[in-house]
Amino acid sequence: MRLYSLLSIAVLVALSYCNPATQQPEVISVNGKMTPSEMGTTLIHEHILVDFIGADSVGYHRWDRDSVIAQTLPFLVDAKKRGVNTFIDCTPAYLGRDPWLLQELSELSGLTIITNTGYYGAVGNKYLPEHAFTETAEQLATRWIDEFQNGIEGSGVKPGFIKISVNSDVPLSTVDQKLVRAAAITHLATGMTIASHTGPALPALEEIALLKAEGVDPSAFIWVHAQIETDFTYYNKAYDLGAWISLDGVVWDVEEHLKRLIYCKKNGLLDKVLISHDAGWYSPGELNGGDFKAFTAIFDELIPLLKQNDFSEKDIDQLLRVNPARAFAINVKAAN
Ligand SMILES: [Zn+2]
């Protein structure tokens, strides 16, 4: 697609996702548009269902929606009881993304649920469809932009952010670079934030550089699984670039997340930090969906520890309400 036509799409789409009365950006959930301030307490990285079978075998035939709902709804209700209002589902296409399931669970639980567009390149390309290898970044972006404009697979459900993933080796592989470029094009055309499953800092910094080269400001980028990085000074670096630092595996190790959060508070980074559990998920093919991890450790374990370490209510509010609303607002962030 030519640059000119991409730019005109960007302007048209960006205008339609701002409330004309207030010029406020909006957020897109599985039930439609809302304002960022309506998100409330938000878990920014969780999973209702993940199917690791691979892109060549995955499909809706792999699970029964009623069984998934029976198994997962109680966990969503438990999160809601702890004050969660918005649940961001990070399962991408070809890994079990199911917009009909998410919409039904949103209605039954009363939680706002947000889903995504984009492809997952990590784990040696196992979750990439064939066309991800043959198409250009522009062609992939056209597919993702189409989901944003017209909904996912006829469901009417629109994605609220871009979820990609890259392998942790640097330099990034050709395919991973293509996913990042496709995400950049999609961001500039739609204003959706880019969350990239990454892990260590070096690939994250390479992604940020690639995005900037494509004209995207790093504030549109969420460095997913930043807790994997053990050299905390990279958090300062990502912060200075303007990227979001996502410490999103709380259910797997509360103490390690506490250490990183204390570092971020001491270094004045909290206004760019996101937290979540990376919990769940129903695994098709396993008995009753396997061992499901609850979405509660932040409230039952982490917050009491944060309070013991001098985190104020305002700090906790920043992590769970203020930052998610800023990070997921639909807003084109072009690089200077
Ligand atoms: Zn995840």
Short mmCIF file of C-alpha atoms and ligand atoms in Angstrom, two decimals:
data_model
loop_
_atom_site.label_atom_id
_atom_site.label_comp_id
_atom_site.label_asym_id
_atom_site.label_seq_id
_atom_site.Cartn_x
_atom_site.Cartn_y
_atom_site.Cartn_z
CA MET A 1 0.00 0.00 0.00
CA ARG A 2 1.31 3.46 -0.86
CA LEU A 3 2.34 5.79 1.92
CA TYR A 4 -0.21 8.38 0.82
CA SER A 5 -3.17 6.02 1.11
CA LEU A 6 -1.89 4.72 4.46
CA LEU A 7 -1.67 8.26 5.76
CA SER A 8 -5.21 9.08 4.65
CA ILE A 9 -6.49 5.92 6.35
CA ALA A 10 -4.57 6.97 9.47
CA VAL A 11 -6.26 10.37 9.54
CA LEU A 12 -9.74 8.99 8.87
CA VAL A 13 -9.46 6.15 11.37
CA ALA A 14 -7.82 8.32 14.02
CA LEU A 15 -10.62 10.90 13.68
CA SER A 16 -13.34 8.28 13.97
CA TYR A 17 -11.81 6.93 17.20
CA CYS A 18 -11.80 10.28 18.95
CA ASN A 19 -14.93 11.56 20.56
CA PRO A 20 -15.62 14.72 18.50
CA ALA A 21 -17.13 16.56 21.47
CA THR A 22 -14.08 16.20 23.69
CA GLN A 23 -11.33 15.00 21.32
CA GLN A 24 -10.68 12.34 23.95
CA PRO A 25 -9.11 9.08 22.75
CA GLU A 26 -11.12 5.91 23.10
CA VAL A 27 -10.55 2.31 24.09
CA ILE A 28 -12.02 -0.62 22.16
CA SER A 29 -13.42 -3.58 24.09
CA VAL A 30 -15.18 -6.69 22.74
CA ASN A 31 -18.41 -4.77 23.30
CA GLY A 32 -17.37 -1.58 21.52
CA LYS A 33 -15.95 1.83 22.36
CA MET A 34 -15.48 3.34 25.79
CA THR A 35 -13.38 6.14 27.26
CA PRO A 36 -10.02 5.32 28.88
CA SER A 37 -11.32 6.59 32.23
CA GLU A 38 -14.08 3.96 32.14
CA MET A 39 -11.50 1.16 32.24
CA GLY A 40 -11.06 1.33 36.02
CA THR A 41 -8.85 -1.27 37.66
CA THR A 42 -7.30 -3.19 34.78
CA LEU A 43 -5.34 -6.40 34.38
CA ILE A 44 -3.32 -5.67 31.25
CA HIS A 45 -1.95 -9.14 30.41
CA GLU A 46 -4.02 -12.25 31.11
CA HIS A 47 -5.34 -15.26 29.19
CA ILE A 48 -8.70 -17.03 29.21
CA LEU A 49 -7.62 -19.70 26.75
CA VAL A 50 -4.31 -20.61 25.10
CA ASP A 51 -3.89 -23.49 22.66
CA PHE A 52 -0.25 -24.40 22.06
CA ILE A 53 -1.01 -26.96 19.36
CA GLY A 54 0.49 -24.75 16.60
CA ALA A 55 -0.78 -22.61 13.75
CA ASP A 56 -1.17 -25.60 11.43
CA SER A 57 -3.68 -27.38 13.72
CA VAL A 58 -5.39 -24.70 15.81
CA GLY A 59 -9.06 -23.85 15.30
CA TYR A 60 -12.42 -23.40 16.99
CA HIS A 61 -13.02 -27.18 16.72
CA ARG A 62 -10.35 -27.58 19.43
CA TRP A 63 -12.58 -26.41 22.32
CA ASP A 64 -16.20 -26.38 23.38
CA ARG A 65 -17.20 -22.85 24.38
CA ASP A 66 -19.70 -23.96 27.04
CA SER A 67 -17.06 -26.11 28.76
CA VAL A 68 -14.52 -23.27 28.62
CA ILE A 69 -17.07 -20.88 30.11
CA ALA A 70 -17.96 -23.32 32.90
CA GLN A 71 -14.28 -23.66 33.84
CA THR A 72 -13.15 -20.03 33.49
CA LEU A 73 -16.09 -17.86 34.55
CA PRO A 74 -15.54 -18.44 38.32
CA PHE A 75 -11.98 -17.07 37.97
CA LEU A 76 -13.26 -13.92 36.25
CA VAL A 77 -15.86 -13.48 38.98
CA ASP A 78 -13.11 -13.78 41.61
CA ALA A 79 -11.13 -11.03 39.85
CA LYS A 80 -14.23 -8.83 39.70
CA LYS A 81 -14.80 -9.32 43.43
CA ARG A 82 -11.33 -7.83 43.98
CA GLY A 83 -12.29 -4.70 42.08
CA VAL A 84 -11.11 -5.57 38.56
CA ASN A 85 -13.19 -3.83 35.92
CA THR A 86 -11.20 -4.44 32.72
CA PHE A 87 -9.45 -7.62 31.62
CA ILE A 88 -7.04 -7.50 28.69
CA ASP A 89 -6.80 -10.85 26.96
CA CYS A 90 -3.39 -11.29 25.34
CA THR A 91 -4.04 -14.52 23.44
CA PRO A 92 -3.31 -13.77 19.78
CA ALA A 93 -4.73 -15.30 16.61
CA TYR A 94 -3.44 -18.86 15.94
CA LEU A 95 -2.95 -19.36 19.70
CA GLY A 96 -6.61 -19.62 20.60
CA ARG A 97 -8.06 -16.12 20.27
CA ASP A 98 -11.87 -16.55 20.26
CA PRO A 99 -13.88 -13.31 20.01
CA TRP A 100 -17.23 -15.07 20.52
CA LEU A 101 -15.96 -16.69 23.73
CA LEU A 102 -14.58 -13.38 25.03
CA GLN A 103 -17.82 -11.55 24.29
CA GLU A 104 -19.90 -14.16 26.10
CA LEU A 105 -17.58 -14.18 29.12
CA SER A 106 -17.66 -10.39 29.23
CA GLU A 107 -21.46 -10.45 29.41
CA LEU A 108 -21.56 -13.23 32.01
CA SER A 109 -18.83 -11.80 34.27
CA GLY A 110 -19.60 -8.09 33.91
CA LEU A 111 -15.92 -7.47 33.13
CA THR A 112 -14.88 -5.34 30.19
CA ILE A 113 -12.67 -7.56 28.02
CA ILE A 114 -10.25 -6.30 25.37
CA THR A 115 -8.79 -8.49 22.62
CA ASN A 116 -6.06 -7.99 20.01
CA THR A 117 -4.88 -8.29 16.44
CA GLY A 118 -1.39 -9.30 15.28
CA TYR A 119 0.81 -12.41 15.15
CA TYR A 120 3.08 -14.23 17.58
CA GLY A 121 6.57 -14.91 16.23
CA ALA A 122 8.25 -16.40 19.33
CA VAL A 123 8.86 -20.13 19.87
CA GLY A 124 10.51 -20.54 16.47
CA ASN A 125 7.53 -19.41 14.37
CA LYS A 126 5.29 -22.28 15.52
CA TYR A 127 2.32 -19.93 15.87
CA LEU A 128 2.66 -18.10 12.55
CA PRO A 129 0.31 -18.95 9.68
CA GLU A 130 1.86 -19.73 6.26
CA HIS A 131 0.98 -16.32 4.85
CA ALA A 132 3.13 -14.60 7.52
CA PHE A 133 6.18 -15.96 5.68
CA THR A 134 5.11 -15.06 2.16
CA GLU A 135 3.34 -11.72 2.61
CA THR A 136 5.00 -8.34 3.09
CA ALA A 137 4.71 -6.23 6.25
CA GLU A 138 2.23 -4.03 4.35
CA GLN A 139 0.06 -7.03 3.47
CA LEU A 140 0.05 -8.30 7.06
CA ALA A 141 -0.81 -4.81 8.29
CA THR A 142 -3.71 -4.68 5.81
CA ARG A 143 -5.16 -7.81 7.46
CA TRP A 144 -4.76 -6.33 10.97
CA ILE A 145 -6.19 -2.96 9.97
CA ASP A 146 -9.15 -4.77 8.41
CA GLU A 147 -9.85 -6.46 11.76
CA PHE A 148 -9.79 -3.05 13.45
CA GLN A 149 -12.18 -1.54 10.93
CA ASN A 150 -14.51 -4.48 10.26
CA GLY A 151 -14.11 -6.84 13.21
CA ILE A 152 -12.56 -10.28 13.62
CA GLU A 153 -13.81 -13.05 11.32
CA GLY A 154 -17.37 -11.75 11.04
CA SER A 155 -17.86 -11.67 14.83
CA GLY A 156 -18.27 -7.89 14.93
CA VAL A 157 -15.69 -7.88 17.74
CA LYS A 158 -12.86 -5.40 17.13
CA PRO A 159 -9.36 -5.58 18.56
CA GLY A 160 -8.29 -2.90 21.04
CA PHE A 161 -4.53 -3.32 20.66
CA ILE A 162 -1.84 -4.99 18.57
CA LYS A 163 -0.20 -8.07 20.09
CA ILE A 164 2.93 -9.35 18.46
CA SER A 165 5.79 -11.44 19.71
CA VAL A 166 9.44 -11.85 18.78
CA ASN A 167 12.12 -14.40 19.61
CA SER A 168 14.69 -13.23 22.14
CA ASP A 169 17.76 -13.46 19.87
CA VAL A 170 19.31 -10.29 18.51
CA PRO A 171 19.44 -9.16 15.83
CA LEU A 172 15.79 -10.00 15.28
CA SER A 173 15.04 -12.56 12.56
CA THR A 174 13.72 -11.33 9.21
CA VAL A 175 10.22 -12.59 10.04
CA ASP A 176 10.26 -10.94 13.48
CA GLN A 177 11.41 -7.64 11.95
CA LYS A 178 8.53 -7.94 9.49
CA LEU A 179 6.04 -8.40 12.37
CA VAL A 180 7.39 -5.26 14.05
CA ARG A 181 7.10 -3.27 10.81
CA ALA A 182 3.57 -4.58 10.24
CA ALA A 183 2.73 -3.47 13.79
CA ALA A 184 4.18 -0.01 13.05
CA ILE A 185 2.06 0.38 9.90
CA THR A 186 -1.03 -0.84 11.77
CA HIS A 187 -0.37 1.57 14.64
CA LEU A 188 -0.01 4.57 12.34
CA ALA A 189 -3.25 3.63 10.56
CA THR A 190 -5.33 2.86 13.66
CA GLY A 191 -3.75 4.29 16.82
CA MET A 192 -3.76 0.89 18.52
CA THR A 193 -0.93 0.35 21.01
CA ILE A 194 1.66 -2.33 20.24
CA ALA A 195 2.25 -4.93 22.98
CA SER A 196 5.12 -7.22 22.05
CA HIS A 197 5.94 -10.42 23.93
CA THR A 198 9.70 -9.96 24.14
CA GLY A 199 11.40 -10.72 27.48
CA PRO A 200 15.02 -9.48 27.56
CA ALA A 201 15.94 -5.84 26.97
CA LEU A 202 18.11 -6.18 23.85
CA PRO A 203 15.36 -7.38 21.48
CA ALA A 204 13.02 -4.79 23.05
CA LEU A 205 15.49 -2.01 22.26
CA GLU A 206 15.81 -3.31 18.70
CA GLU A 207 12.02 -3.26 18.34
CA ILE A 208 11.89 0.30 19.63
CA ALA A 209 14.57 1.35 17.12
CA LEU A 210 12.66 -0.36 14.28
CA LEU A 211 9.42 1.34 15.30
CA LYS A 212 11.11 4.73 15.41
CA ALA A 213 12.57 4.13 11.94
CA GLU A 214 8.99 3.43 10.77
CA GLY A 215 7.77 6.68 12.31
CA VAL A 216 6.22 5.33 15.54
CA ASP A 217 6.96 6.95 18.90
CA PRO A 218 8.15 4.47 21.60
CA SER A 219 5.23 5.55 23.81
CA ALA A 220 3.07 3.33 21.54
CA PHE A 221 5.14 0.29 22.55
CA ILE A 222 4.69 -2.05 25.52
CA TRP A 223 7.77 -4.12 26.38
CA VAL A 224 5.96 -7.31 27.43
CA HIS A 225 7.58 -9.66 29.97
CA ALA A 226 10.17 -7.04 30.93
CA GLN A 227 10.52 -8.92 34.25
CA ILE A 228 12.69 -11.47 32.37
CA GLU A 229 15.45 -8.80 32.21
CA THR A 230 17.75 -9.07 35.23
CA ASP A 231 19.75 -5.88 34.58
CA PHE A 232 17.26 -3.38 35.97
CA THR A 233 19.11 -0.38 34.49
CA TYR A 234 17.44 -1.28 31.18
CA TYR A 235 14.15 -0.18 32.78
CA ASN A 236 15.62 3.34 33.05
CA LYS A 237 16.67 3.11 29.42
CA ALA A 238 13.21 2.02 28.21
CA TYR A 239 11.65 4.73 30.40
CA ASP A 240 13.90 7.41 28.91
CA LEU A 241 12.89 6.28 25.43
CA GLY A 242 9.23 6.58 26.49
CA ALA A 243 8.24 2.90 26.22
CA TRP A 244 5.93 1.03 28.61
CA ILE A 245 7.61 -1.48 30.93
CA SER A 246 5.31 -4.45 31.49
CA LEU A 247 6.04 -6.53 34.61
CA ASP A 248 3.31 -8.97 33.84
CA GLY A 249 4.07 -12.41 35.29
CA VAL A 250 3.06 -11.80 38.92
CA VAL A 251 1.35 -15.19 39.29
CA TRP A 252 4.64 -16.94 38.49
CA ASP A 253 6.85 -15.11 41.03
CA VAL A 254 5.49 -12.40 43.33
CA GLU A 255 8.85 -11.70 45.07
CA GLU A 256 10.77 -11.06 41.83
CA HIS A 257 8.07 -8.63 40.68
CA LEU A 258 8.19 -6.90 44.06
CA LYS A 259 11.96 -6.36 43.67
CA ARG A 260 11.51 -4.80 40.23
CA LEU A 261 8.65 -2.59 41.40
CA ILE A 262 10.69 -1.32 44.35
CA TYR A 263 13.51 -0.50 41.90
CA CYS A 264 11.10 1.31 39.58
CA LYS A 265 9.64 3.35 42.47
CA LYS A 266 13.10 4.33 43.74
CA ASN A 267 14.08 5.40 40.23
CA GLY A 268 10.90 7.36 39.54
CA LEU A 269 9.75 5.06 36.75
CA LEU A 270 6.30 4.06 38.05
CA ASP A 271 4.40 6.25 35.58
CA LYS A 272 5.53 3.95 32.75
CA VAL A 273 5.12 0.58 34.50
CA LEU A 274 2.29 -1.89 33.92
CA ILE A 275 1.58 -4.98 36.04
CA SER A 276 -0.43 -8.13 35.49
CA HIS A 277 -0.46 -11.86 36.28
CA ASP A 278 -0.11 -13.58 32.88
CA ALA A 279 -2.47 -16.05 34.54
CA GLY A 280 -5.10 -18.42 33.23
CA TRP A 281 -5.61 -20.37 31.01
CA TYR A 282 -7.84 -23.06 29.66
CA SER A 283 -5.64 -25.50 27.68
CA PRO A 284 -7.62 -27.38 25.01
CA GLY A 285 -6.78 -31.08 24.99
CA GLU A 286 -6.15 -31.23 28.76
CA LEU A 287 -8.66 -32.62 31.25
CA ASN A 288 -11.08 -29.79 32.16
CA GLY A 289 -8.66 -27.35 30.50
CA GLY A 290 -5.74 -28.24 32.80
CA ASP A 291 -4.37 -26.34 35.80
CA PHE A 292 -5.88 -22.84 35.71
CA LYS A 293 -4.06 -20.05 37.61
CA ALA A 294 -6.29 -17.41 39.24
CA PHE A 295 -6.24 -13.66 38.53
CA THR A 296 -5.94 -12.73 42.20
CA ALA A 297 -2.27 -12.72 43.35
CA ILE A 298 -1.85 -8.98 42.71
CA PHE A 299 -4.62 -8.21 45.20
CA ASP A 300 -4.07 -11.00 47.72
CA GLU A 301 -0.26 -11.10 47.77
CA LEU A 302 1.51 -8.30 45.87
CA ILE A 303 -0.44 -5.24 47.07
CA PRO A 304 0.03 -6.09 50.80
CA LEU A 305 3.79 -6.43 50.09
CA LEU A 306 3.85 -3.15 48.16
CA LYS A 307 2.17 -1.40 51.12
CA GLN A 308 4.79 -2.83 53.50
CA ASN A 309 7.38 -1.27 51.18
CA ASP A 310 5.95 2.24 51.32
CA PHE A 311 3.89 2.17 48.16
CA SER A 312 1.01 4.60 48.59
CA GLU A 313 -2.59 4.15 47.39
CA LYS A 314 -1.67 6.65 44.70
CA ASP A 315 1.22 4.44 43.49
CA ILE A 316 -1.05 1.39 43.32
CA ASP A 317 -3.70 3.42 41.53
CA GLN A 318 -1.04 4.52 39.05
CA LEU A 319 -0.13 0.90 38.28
CA LEU A 320 -3.63 -0.53 38.04
CA ARG A 321 -5.78 2.35 36.77
CA VAL A 322 -3.89 5.41 35.51
CA ASN A 323 -1.21 3.66 33.43
CA PRO A 324 -3.49 1.09 31.72
CA ALA A 325 -5.86 3.89 30.65
CA ARG A 326 -2.96 5.82 29.13
CA ALA A 327 -1.27 2.78 27.59
CA PHE A 328 -4.36 1.38 25.84
CA ALA A 329 -6.01 4.59 24.65
CA ILE A 330 -6.41 4.54 20.87
CA ASN A 331 -4.14 7.31 19.73
CA VAL A 332 -1.66 7.65 16.87
CA LYS A 333 1.77 8.36 18.36
CA ALA A 334 4.03 9.43 15.53
CA ALA A 335 7.78 9.81 16.14
CA ASN A 336 9.14 13.33 15.99
ZN ZN B 1 0.93 -14.04 28.15
#
